[in-house]
Coordinates of N, CA and C in Angstrom, one line a residue:
M90 N -24.1 18.0 0.2 CA -24.5 16.6 0.0 C -23.8 16.0 -1.1
K91 N -23.2 14.7 -0.9 CA -22.5 14.1 -2.0 C -23.5 13.6 -3.1
G92 N -22.9 13.3 -4.3 CA -23.8 13.0 -5.4 C -24.7 11.9 -5.2
K93 N -24.2 10.8 -4.5 CA -25.1 9.6 -4.3 C -26.3 10.0 -3.5
S94 N -26.1 10.7 -2.4 CA -27.2 11.1 -1.5 C -28.1 12.1 -2.2
H95 N -27.6 13.0 -3.0 CA -28.4 13.9 -3.7 C -29.3 13.2 -4.7
L96 N -28.8 12.3 -5.5 CA -29.6 11.6 -6.5 C -30.7 10.8 -5.8
L97 N -30.4 10.1 -4.7 CA -31.4 9.3 -4.0 C -32.5 10.2 -3.4
W98 N -32.1 11.4 -2.8 CA -33.1 12.3 -2.2 C -34.0 12.8 -3.3
C99 N -33.5 13.1 -4.5 CA -34.3 13.6 -5.5 C -35.4 12.6 -5.9
K100 N -35.1 11.3 -5.9 CA -36.0 10.3 -6.1 C -37.1 10.2 -5.1
I101 N -36.7 10.3 -3.8 CA -37.6 10.1 -2.7 C -38.5 11.4 -2.6
K102 N -37.9 12.5 -2.9 CA -38.6 13.8 -2.6 C -39.9 13.9 -3.4
S103 N -39.9 13.5 -4.6 CA -41.1 13.7 -5.5 C -42.2 12.8 -4.9
R104 N -41.8 11.7 -4.3 CA -42.8 10.7 -3.8 C -43.4 11.2 -2.5
Y105 N -42.6 11.8 -1.6 CA -43.1 12.1 -0.3 C -43.3 13.6 0.1
L106 N -42.9 14.5 -0.7 CA -42.9 15.9 -0.3 C -44.3 16.4 0.0
L107 N -45.3 16.1 -0.8 CA -46.6 16.6 -0.6 C -47.2 16.0 0.7
L108 N -46.9 14.8 1.0 CA -47.4 14.2 2.3 C -46.7 14.8 3.5
C109 N -45.4 15.1 3.4 CA -44.7 15.7 4.5 C -45.2 17.1 4.7
V110 N -45.3 17.9 3.7 CA -45.7 19.3 3.9 C -47.1 19.4 4.5
S111 N -48.0 18.5 4.0 CA -49.4 18.5 4.5 C -49.5 18.2 6.0
M112 N -48.4 17.5 6.6 CA -48.5 17.2 8.0 C -47.7 18.1 8.8
T113 N -47.0 19.1 8.2 CA -46.1 20.0 9.0 C -46.9 20.8 10.0
L114 N -48.1 21.2 9.7 CA -48.9 22.0 10.6 C -49.2 21.3 11.9
M115 N -49.1 19.9 11.9 CA -49.4 19.1 13.1 C -48.3 19.2 14.1
L116 N -47.1 19.7 13.7 CA -45.9 19.5 14.6 C -45.8 20.7 15.6
P117 N -45.4 20.4 16.8 CA -45.2 21.5 17.8 C -43.9 22.2 17.5
L118 N -43.8 23.4 18.0 CA -42.6 24.2 17.9 C -41.5 23.5 18.7
Q119 N -40.2 23.6 18.2 CA -39.1 23.1 18.9 C -38.7 23.9 20.1
L120 N -38.4 23.2 21.2 CA -38.1 23.9 22.4 C -36.7 24.4 22.4
D121 N -36.4 25.5 23.2 CA -35.0 26.0 23.2 C -34.0 24.9 23.6
S122 N -34.4 24.0 24.5 CA -33.5 23.0 25.0 C -33.1 22.0 24.0
Q123 N -33.8 22.0 22.8 CA -33.6 21.0 21.8 C -32.9 21.6 20.6
E124 N -32.4 22.8 20.7 CA -31.9 23.5 19.5 C -30.7 22.8 18.9
E125 N -30.0 22.0 19.7 CA -28.9 21.3 19.1 C -29.3 20.1 18.2
R126 N -30.5 19.7 18.3 CA -31.0 18.6 17.5 C -32.0 19.1 16.4
V127 N -32.2 18.1 15.5 CA -33.2 18.4 14.4 C -34.5 17.8 14.7
L128 N -35.5 18.7 14.9 CA -36.9 18.2 15.0 C -37.5 18.2 13.6
P129 N -37.8 17.1 13.0 CA -38.2 17.1 11.6 C -39.4 17.9 11.3
N130 N -39.3 18.7 10.2 CA -40.5 19.4 9.7 C -41.4 18.4 8.9
C131 N -40.8 17.4 8.3 CA -41.5 16.4 7.6 C -41.5 15.1 8.3
P132 N -42.6 14.6 8.8 CA -42.6 13.4 9.6 C -42.0 12.2 8.9
M133 N -41.4 11.3 9.6 CA -40.9 10.0 9.1 C -40.8 9.0 10.2
H134 N -41.0 7.8 9.8 CA -40.8 6.7 10.8 C -39.7 5.7 10.2
I135 N -38.8 5.4 11.1 CA -37.6 4.6 10.7 C -37.5 3.4 11.6
I136 N -37.3 2.2 11.0 CA -37.0 1.0 11.8 C -35.6 0.5 11.3
I137 N -34.7 0.3 12.3 CA -33.4 -0.1 12.1 C -33.3 -1.6 12.5
A138 N -32.9 -2.5 11.6 CA -32.7 -3.9 12.0 C -31.2 -4.2 12.1
L139 N -30.8 -4.8 13.2 CA -29.4 -5.0 13.5 C -29.1 -6.5 13.5
D140 N -28.0 -6.8 12.8 CA -27.5 -8.2 12.7 C -26.8 -8.6 14.0
F141 N -27.4 -9.5 14.8 CA -26.8 -9.9 16.1 C -26.3 -11.3 16.0
S142 N -25.9 -11.7 14.8 CA -25.3 -13.1 14.6 C -23.9 -13.1 15.2
A143 N -23.3 -14.3 15.3 CA -22.0 -14.4 15.9 C -20.9 -13.6 15.1
S144 N -21.1 -13.6 13.8 CA -20.1 -12.9 13.0 C -20.1 -11.4 13.3
E145 N -21.1 -10.9 14.0 CA -21.2 -9.4 14.2 C -20.9 -9.0 15.7
R146 N -20.5 -10.0 16.5 CA -20.3 -9.7 17.9 C -19.2 -8.6 18.1
A147 N -18.2 -8.6 17.3 CA -17.1 -7.6 17.5 C -17.5 -6.3 16.9
F148 N -18.7 -6.2 16.3 CA -19.1 -5.0 15.6 C -20.1 -4.2 16.4
I149 N -20.4 -4.6 17.6 CA -21.5 -4.0 18.4 C -21.2 -2.5 18.7
E150 N -19.9 -2.2 19.0 CA -19.6 -0.8 19.3 C -19.8 0.1 18.0
E151 N -19.5 -0.5 16.9 CA -19.7 0.3 15.6 C -21.2 0.5 15.4
V152 N -22.0 -0.5 15.7 CA -23.4 -0.4 15.6 C -23.9 0.8 16.5
Q153 N -23.4 0.8 17.7 CA -23.8 1.8 18.6 C -23.4 3.2 18.1
T154 N -22.2 3.3 17.4 CA -21.8 4.5 16.8 C -22.7 5.0 15.8
V155 N -23.2 4.1 14.9 CA -24.2 4.5 13.9 C -25.5 5.0 14.6
L156 N -26.0 4.3 15.6 CA -27.2 4.7 16.2 C -27.1 6.0 17.0
Y157 N -26.0 6.2 17.6 CA -25.7 7.5 18.3 C -25.6 8.6 17.3
A158 N -25.1 8.4 16.1 CA -25.1 9.4 15.1 C -26.5 9.9 14.8
L159 N -27.4 9.0 14.8 CA -28.8 9.4 14.5 C -29.4 10.1 15.7
T160 N -29.2 9.6 16.9 CA -29.9 10.2 18.1 C -29.3 11.5 18.4
S161 N -28.0 11.7 18.1 CA -27.4 13.0 18.5 C -27.8 14.1 17.5
R162 N -28.2 13.7 16.3 CA -28.6 14.7 15.3 C -30.1 15.0 15.3
F163 N -30.9 14.0 15.8 CA -32.4 14.2 15.7 C -33.1 14.2 17.0
E164 N -34.2 14.9 17.1 CA -35.1 14.9 18.3 C -36.3 14.1 17.9
L165 N -36.6 13.0 18.6 CA -37.7 12.2 18.3 C -39.0 12.9 18.9
H166 N -40.1 12.6 18.3 CA -41.4 13.1 18.7 C -42.5 12.3 18.1
P167 N -43.5 11.9 18.9 CA -44.6 11.1 18.3 C -45.2 11.6 17.1
N168 N -45.3 12.9 16.9 CA -45.9 13.5 15.7 C -44.9 13.8 14.5
S169 N -43.6 13.5 14.8 CA -42.7 13.8 13.7 C -41.8 12.6 13.4
L170 N -40.9 12.3 14.3 CA -39.9 11.3 14.1 C -40.1 10.2 15.1
R171 N -40.3 8.9 14.6 CA -40.3 7.8 15.4 C -39.3 6.8 14.9
I172 N -38.6 6.2 15.8 CA -37.6 5.2 15.5 C -37.8 3.9 16.3
G173 N -37.7 2.8 15.6 CA -37.8 1.5 16.2 C -36.5 0.6 16.0
L174 N -36.2 -0.3 16.9 CA -35.0 -1.1 16.7 C -35.3 -2.6 16.8
I175 N -34.7 -3.4 15.9 CA -34.9 -4.8 15.8 C -33.6 -5.5 15.8
S176 N -33.4 -6.6 16.4 CA -32.2 -7.4 16.2 C -32.7 -8.8 15.6
F177 N -31.7 -9.4 14.9 CA -32.0 -10.7 14.4 C -30.8 -11.6 14.4
N178 N -31.0 -12.8 14.6 CA -30.0 -13.9 14.4 C -30.7 -15.1 14.0
R179 N -31.1 -16.0 15.0 CA -32.0 -17.1 14.7 C -33.4 -16.5 15.1
G180 N -34.1 -16.1 14.1 CA -35.4 -15.3 14.3 C -35.1 -13.9 14.5
A181 N -36.1 -13.1 14.9 CA -35.9 -11.7 15.1 C -36.6 -11.3 16.4
Q182 N -36.0 -10.2 17.1 CA -36.5 -9.7 18.3 C -36.8 -8.2 18.2
M183 N -37.8 -7.7 18.8 CA -38.1 -6.3 18.9 C -37.4 -5.7 20.1
I184 N -36.3 -4.9 19.8 CA -35.6 -4.3 20.9 C -36.4 -3.1 21.4
M185 N -36.9 -2.3 20.5 CA -37.7 -1.1 20.9 C -38.7 -0.9 19.8
P186 N -40.0 -0.9 20.1 CA -41.1 -0.6 19.1 C -40.9 0.9 18.7
L187 N -41.5 1.2 17.6 CA -41.5 2.6 17.1 C -41.8 3.6 18.2
S188 N -40.9 4.5 18.5 CA -41.0 5.3 19.7 C -40.7 6.8 19.3
G189 N -41.4 7.7 19.9 CA -41.1 9.1 19.7 C -40.4 9.7 20.9
S190 N -39.7 8.9 21.7 CA -38.9 9.4 22.8 C -37.4 9.2 22.6
T191 N -36.7 10.4 22.6 CA -35.3 10.3 22.4 C -34.6 9.7 23.6
E192 N -35.2 9.9 24.8 CA -34.6 9.3 26.0 C -34.7 7.8 26.0
D193 N -35.8 7.3 25.6 CA -36.0 5.8 25.5 C -35.0 5.2 24.5
L194 N -34.9 5.9 23.4 CA -34.0 5.4 22.3 C -32.5 5.4 22.8
E195 N -32.1 6.4 23.5 CA -30.7 6.5 23.9 C -30.4 5.4 25.0
A196 N -31.4 5.2 25.9 CA -31.2 4.2 26.9 C -31.1 2.8 26.3
T197 N -31.9 2.6 25.3 CA -31.9 1.3 24.6 C -30.6 1.0 23.9
I198 N -30.1 2.1 23.2 CA -28.8 1.9 22.6 C -27.7 1.6 23.6
E199 N -27.7 2.3 24.7 CA -26.7 2.2 25.7 C -26.6 0.7 26.2
E200 N -27.8 0.1 26.2 CA -27.9 -1.3 26.8 C -27.7 -2.4 25.8
L201 N -27.4 -2.0 24.5 CA -27.3 -3.0 23.5 C -26.2 -4.0 23.8
R202 N -26.5 -5.3 23.7 CA -25.5 -6.4 23.9 C -25.9 -7.5 23.0
I203 N -24.9 -8.3 22.6 CA -25.1 -9.6 22.0 C -24.7 -10.6 23.0
P204 N -25.7 -11.2 23.7 CA -25.3 -12.0 24.9 C -24.7 -13.4 24.5
T205 N -25.1 -14.0 23.4 CA -24.6 -15.3 23.1 C -24.2 -15.3 21.6
S206 N -23.3 -16.3 21.3 CA -22.9 -16.5 19.9 C -23.9 -17.4 19.2
V207 N -24.8 -16.8 18.3 CA -25.8 -17.6 17.6 C -25.3 -17.5 16.1
Y208 N -25.1 -18.7 15.6 CA -24.6 -18.8 14.2 C -25.8 -18.9 13.2
A209 N -26.5 -17.8 13.1 CA -27.7 -17.8 12.2 C -27.9 -16.3 11.9
T210 N -28.3 -16.0 10.7 CA -28.5 -14.7 10.2 C -29.9 -14.6 9.5
D211 N -31.0 -14.7 10.2 CA -32.3 -14.7 9.6 C -32.8 -13.3 9.2
I212 N -32.2 -12.8 8.2 CA -32.5 -11.4 7.7 C -34.0 -11.4 7.4
H213 N -34.5 -12.5 6.8 CA -36.0 -12.5 6.4 C -36.9 -12.3 7.7
A214 N -36.4 -12.8 8.8 CA -37.2 -12.6 10.0 C -37.2 -11.2 10.5
G215 N -36.1 -10.5 10.4 CA -36.0 -9.1 10.7 C -36.9 -8.2 9.8
I216 N -36.9 -8.6 8.6 CA -37.7 -7.8 7.6 C -39.2 -8.0 8.0
S217 N -39.6 -9.3 8.2 CA -41.0 -9.6 8.5 C -41.4 -8.9 9.8
L218 N -40.6 -8.9 10.8 CA -41.0 -8.2 12.1 C -41.1 -6.7 11.9
A219 N -40.2 -6.1 11.1 CA -40.3 -4.7 10.8 C -41.6 -4.3 10.1
Q220 N -41.9 -5.2 9.1 CA -43.1 -4.9 8.3 C -44.4 -5.0 9.2
K221 N -44.4 -5.9 10.1 CA -45.5 -6.0 11.1 C -45.6 -4.8 12.0
E222 N -44.4 -4.3 12.4 CA -44.4 -3.1 13.3 C -44.9 -1.9 12.5
F223 N -44.5 -1.7 11.3 CA -44.9 -0.6 10.4 C -46.5 -0.7 10.3
E224 N -47.0 -1.8 10.0 CA -48.4 -2.0 9.8 C -49.2 -1.7 11.0
Q225 N -48.7 -2.1 12.2 CA -49.5 -2.0 13.4 C -49.3 -0.7 14.2
N226 N -48.1 -0.1 14.1 CA -47.8 1.1 14.9 C -47.3 2.3 14.2
S227 N -47.3 2.3 12.9 CA -46.9 3.5 12.1 C -48.2 4.2 11.6
L228 N -48.2 5.5 11.5 CA -49.3 6.2 11.0 C -49.4 6.1 9.5
K229 N -50.6 5.9 9.0 CA -50.9 5.9 7.6 C -50.3 7.1 6.8
S230 N -49.7 6.9 5.7 CA -49.1 7.9 4.8 C -47.9 8.7 5.4
V231 N -47.5 8.3 6.5 CA -46.2 8.9 7.0 C -45.1 8.2 6.3
P232 N -44.1 8.8 5.7 CA -43.0 8.2 5.0 C -42.3 7.2 5.9
K233 N -42.0 6.0 5.4 CA -41.5 4.9 6.2 C -40.1 4.5 5.6
F234 N -39.1 4.2 6.5 CA -37.8 3.8 6.0 C -37.3 2.7 6.9
F235 N -36.7 1.7 6.2 CA -36.2 0.5 6.8 C -34.7 0.5 6.6
V236 N -33.9 0.4 7.7 CA -32.4 0.4 7.6 C -31.9 -1.0 8.0
L237 N -31.4 -1.7 7.1 CA -30.8 -3.1 7.5 C -29.3 -3.0 7.6
V238 N -28.8 -3.3 8.8 CA -27.4 -3.3 9.1 C -26.9 -4.7 9.3
S239 N -26.1 -5.2 8.3 CA -25.7 -6.6 8.4 C -24.5 -6.9 7.5
D240 N -23.9 -8.1 7.7 CA -22.8 -8.5 6.8 C -23.4 -9.3 5.7
G241 N -24.7 -9.4 5.6 CA -25.3 -10.0 4.4 C -25.5 -11.5 4.5
D242 N -25.3 -12.1 5.6 CA -25.4 -13.6 5.7 C -24.5 -14.2 4.6
P243 N -23.2 -14.2 4.7 CA -22.3 -14.6 3.6 C -22.6 -15.9 3.0
H244 N -23.2 -16.9 3.8 CA -23.4 -18.2 3.3 C -24.8 -18.5 2.8
A245 N -25.7 -17.5 2.9 CA -27.1 -17.7 2.6 C -27.3 -18.1 1.1
H246 N -26.4 -17.6 0.3 CA -26.6 -17.8 -1.2 C -26.4 -19.3 -1.5
S247 N -25.6 -20.0 -0.7 CA -25.4 -21.4 -0.9 C -26.5 -22.3 -0.4
R248 N -27.2 -21.8 0.7 CA -28.3 -22.5 1.3 C -29.6 -22.4 0.5
G249 N -29.8 -21.2 0.0 CA -31.0 -20.9 -0.9 C -32.2 -20.5 -0.1
F250 N -32.6 -21.3 0.9 CA -33.9 -21.0 1.5 C -34.0 -19.7 2.2
G251 N -33.2 -19.3 3.1 CA -33.2 -18.0 3.8 C -33.0 -16.9 2.8
Y252 N -32.1 -17.1 1.9 CA -31.7 -16.1 0.9 C -33.0 -15.7 0.1
Q253 N -33.7 -16.7 -0.4 CA -34.9 -16.4 -1.2 C -36.0 -15.7 -0.3
H254 N -36.1 -16.1 0.9 CA -37.1 -15.5 1.8 C -36.7 -14.0 2.1
D255 N -35.4 -13.7 2.1 CA -35.0 -12.3 2.2 C -35.6 -11.5 1.1
I256 N -35.5 -12.0 -0.1 CA -35.9 -11.3 -1.3 C -37.4 -11.1 -1.3
L257 N -38.1 -12.2 -1.0 CA -39.6 -12.2 -1.0 C -40.1 -11.2 0.0
N258 N -39.6 -11.2 1.2 CA -40.1 -10.3 2.3 C -39.7 -8.8 2.0
I259 N -38.6 -8.6 1.4 CA -38.2 -7.2 1.2 C -39.0 -6.6 0.0
E260 N -39.3 -7.4 -1.0 CA -40.0 -6.9 -2.1 C -41.4 -6.5 -1.7
Y261 N -42.0 -7.3 -0.8 CA -43.4 -7.0 -0.3 C -43.3 -5.7 0.5
M262 N -42.2 -5.5 1.3 CA -42.0 -4.3 2.0 C -41.9 -3.1 1.1
K263 N -41.1 -3.2 0.1 CA -40.8 -2.1 -0.8 C -42.1 -1.6 -1.5
K264 N -42.9 -2.6 -2.0 CA -44.1 -2.3 -2.8 C -45.3 -1.9 -2.0
G265 N -45.4 -2.4 -0.7 CA -46.6 -2.2 0.0 C -47.8 -3.0 -0.6
N266 N -49.0 -2.7 -0.1 CA -50.2 -3.4 -0.7 C -51.3 -2.4 -0.6
P267 N -51.6 -1.6 -1.7 CA -52.7 -0.7 -1.7 C -54.0 -1.3 -1.4
D268 N -54.2 -2.5 -1.8 CA -55.5 -3.2 -1.6 C -55.8 -3.5 -0.1
K269 N -54.7 -3.6 0.7 CA -54.8 -3.8 2.1 C -54.4 -2.6 2.9
D270 N -54.3 -1.5 2.2 CA -54.0 -0.2 2.8 C -52.6 -0.2 3.5
V271 N -51.6 -0.9 2.9 CA -50.3 -1.0 3.5 C -49.3 -0.1 2.7
D272 N -48.7 0.8 3.4 CA -47.8 1.8 2.7 C -46.5 1.1 2.3
P273 N -45.9 1.5 1.2 CA -44.6 1.1 0.8 C -43.5 1.6 1.7
V274 N -42.4 0.9 1.8 CA -41.3 1.3 2.7 C -40.0 1.4 1.8
H275 N -39.3 2.5 2.0 CA -38.0 2.7 1.3 C -36.9 2.0 2.1
V276 N -36.1 1.1 1.5 CA -35.2 0.3 2.2 C -33.7 0.7 1.9
F277 N -33.0 1.0 3.0 CA -31.6 1.3 3.0 C -30.8 0.1 3.5
T278 N -29.7 -0.3 3.0 CA -28.9 -1.4 3.6 C -27.5 -0.8 3.9
L279 N -27.0 -1.2 5.0 CA -25.7 -0.8 5.5 C -24.8 -2.1 5.7
Y280 N -23.9 -2.3 4.8 CA -23.1 -3.5 4.8 C -22.0 -3.4 5.9
S281 N -22.0 -4.3 6.8 CA -21.1 -4.3 7.9 C -20.0 -5.4 7.9
G282 N -19.9 -6.0 6.8 CA -19.0 -7.1 6.6 C -17.6 -6.7 6.2
E283 N -16.8 -7.6 5.8 CA -15.4 -7.4 5.4 C -15.4 -6.6 4.1
T284 N -14.6 -5.6 4.0 CA -14.5 -4.7 2.8 C -13.2 -5.0 2.0
I285 N -12.2 -5.6 2.7 CA -10.9 -5.9 2.0 C -11.0 -7.2 1.3
P286 N -10.6 -7.3 0.0 CA -10.7 -8.6 -0.7 C -9.9 -9.6 -0.1
Y287 N -10.4 -10.9 -0.1 CA -9.6 -12.0 0.4 C -8.7 -12.5 -0.7
Q288 N -7.6 -13.2 -0.3 CA -6.7 -13.7 -1.3 C -7.2 -15.0 -1.9
D289 N -7.8 -15.9 -1.0 CA -8.3 -17.1 -1.6 C -9.6 -16.9 -2.3
E290 N -9.8 -17.7 -3.4 CA -10.9 -17.5 -4.3 C -12.3 -17.7 -3.7
Y291 N -12.4 -18.8 -2.9 CA -13.7 -19.1 -2.3 C -14.1 -18.0 -1.3
S292 N -13.3 -17.6 -0.4 CA -13.7 -16.6 0.6 C -14.1 -15.3 -0.1
E293 N -13.4 -14.9 -1.2 CA -13.7 -13.7 -1.9 C -15.0 -13.9 -2.6
E294 N -15.3 -15.1 -3.1 CA -16.6 -15.3 -3.8 C -17.7 -15.1 -2.8
V295 N -17.6 -15.7 -1.6 CA -18.6 -15.6 -0.6 C -18.8 -14.1 -0.2
R296 N -17.7 -13.4 0.0 CA -17.7 -12.0 0.4 C -18.5 -11.2 -0.6
M297 N -18.2 -11.4 -1.9 CA -18.9 -10.6 -3.0 C -20.4 -11.0 -3.1
A298 N -20.7 -12.3 -2.8 CA -22.1 -12.7 -2.8 C -22.9 -12.0 -1.7
A299 N -22.2 -11.8 -0.5 CA -22.9 -11.1 0.6 C -23.1 -9.6 0.2
I300 N -22.2 -9.0 -0.4 CA -22.3 -7.6 -0.8 C -23.4 -7.4 -1.8
K301 N -23.4 -8.3 -2.8 CA -24.4 -8.2 -3.9 C -25.8 -8.5 -3.3
H302 N -25.9 -9.3 -2.3 CA -27.2 -9.6 -1.7 C -27.7 -8.4 -1.0
M303 N -26.9 -7.7 -0.2 CA -27.2 -6.5 0.4 C -27.6 -5.4 -0.6
Q304 N -26.9 -5.3 -1.7 CA -27.3 -4.3 -2.7 C -28.7 -4.7 -3.3
R305 N -29.0 -5.9 -3.5 CA -30.3 -6.3 -4.0 C -31.4 -6.0 -3.1
L306 N -31.1 -6.1 -1.8 CA -32.2 -5.9 -0.8 C -32.5 -4.4 -0.7
A307 N -31.6 -3.5 -1.0 CA -31.9 -2.1 -1.0 C -32.9 -1.7 -2.0
S308 N -33.5 -0.5 -1.8 CA -34.6 -0.1 -2.8 C -34.0 0.2 -4.1
D309 N -32.7 0.7 -4.2 CA -32.0 1.0 -5.4 C -30.5 1.0 -5.1
R310 N -29.7 1.1 -6.1 CA -28.2 1.0 -5.9 C -27.8 2.2 -5.0
E311 N -28.4 3.3 -5.1 CA -28.0 4.5 -4.2 C -28.4 4.3 -2.8
S312 N -29.2 3.3 -2.5 CA -29.6 3.1 -1.1 C -28.8 2.0 -0.4
F313 N -27.7 1.6 -1.0 CA -26.8 0.7 -0.4 C -25.6 1.4 0.0
Y314 N -25.1 1.2 1.3 CA -24.0 1.8 1.8 C -23.0 0.8 2.5
F315 N -21.7 1.1 2.4 CA -20.8 0.4 3.2 C -20.7 1.1 4.5
Y316 N -20.3 0.4 5.6 CA -20.4 0.9 6.9 C -19.8 2.3 7.1
E317 N -18.6 2.5 6.5 CA -17.9 3.7 6.7 C -18.6 4.9 6.0
E318 N -19.6 4.6 5.2 CA -20.4 5.7 4.5 C -21.6 6.1 5.4
Y319 N -21.8 5.6 6.6 CA -23.0 5.9 7.4 C -23.2 7.4 7.6
P320 N -22.2 8.2 7.7 CA -22.5 9.7 7.8 C -23.3 10.2 6.6
E321 N -23.1 9.6 5.4 CA -23.9 10.1 4.3 C -25.4 9.7 4.5
L322 N -25.6 8.6 5.1 CA -27.0 8.2 5.3 C -27.7 9.1 6.4
V323 N -26.9 9.4 7.4 CA -27.4 10.3 8.4 C -27.7 11.7 7.8
N324 N -26.8 12.2 7.0 CA -27.1 13.5 6.3 C -28.3 13.4 5.4
L325 N -28.5 12.3 4.7 CA -29.7 12.2 3.9 C -30.9 12.2 4.7
F326 N -31.0 11.5 5.8 CA -32.2 11.6 6.7 C -32.4 13.0 7.2
E327 N -31.4 13.8 7.4 CA -31.6 15.2 7.8 C -32.2 16.0 6.7
Q328 N -31.7 15.7 5.5 CA -32.3 16.4 4.3 C -33.8 16.1 4.2
I329 N -34.1 14.8 4.3 CA -35.5 14.4 4.2 C -36.4 15.0 5.3
S330 N -35.8 15.0 6.5 CA -36.6 15.5 7.6 C -36.9 17.0 7.5
N331 N -36.1 17.7 6.8 CA -36.3 19.1 6.6 C -37.0 19.5 5.3
C332 N -37.4 18.5 4.6 CA -38.2 18.7 3.3 C -37.3 19.5 2.3
L333 N -36.0 19.4 2.3 CA -35.2 20.1 1.4 C -35.0 19.4 0.1

């Protein structure tokens, strides 16, 4: 494991290990037909929110690559690993609620499409919908992870409104609400925008603002990834799933 993933896992481990180990006895044995996949020993629930704005239309195959990287490594099960998928552009849509079915997830990924060009990136709506799904359909005390895949809404910082709502919604998600019995959620962000610096000053300023916004939305600096670093995130989830 690379240094970034190791440092992050050390932070997460102390928080979740006792919860994970206490639930291990609830898990069924892995079947021979599933030996190629990882059936988590430590339960976890993951919701992945995908940017379906017009700027990401050309990125859909790369998004599928990331999602297949998860499904090919892990075996879903209602008592161990559940994954949900959300898309957002103008508002947010539930593509697949938290599910313990590998077959359902693979079918959903195969059918992913961005049907129309919508010039909106309502990240805050995706966060809000994910929070609602965690509260309604995730088991209490099971470790929860939110993965945001986006180019960061490059122009949100100039508009202000959506940008600030992103921050407000994500902070609530990260902290949870003990008074209302709402678990905290660890947030990973995967930046899918331009990584090569622009020559003109304005475009570069906008690009850097988008990256910084995605970094701020993550639970910590180590939880922010550029797209090409997604294998590190997959490896990290495997470490977490095995309580290592």
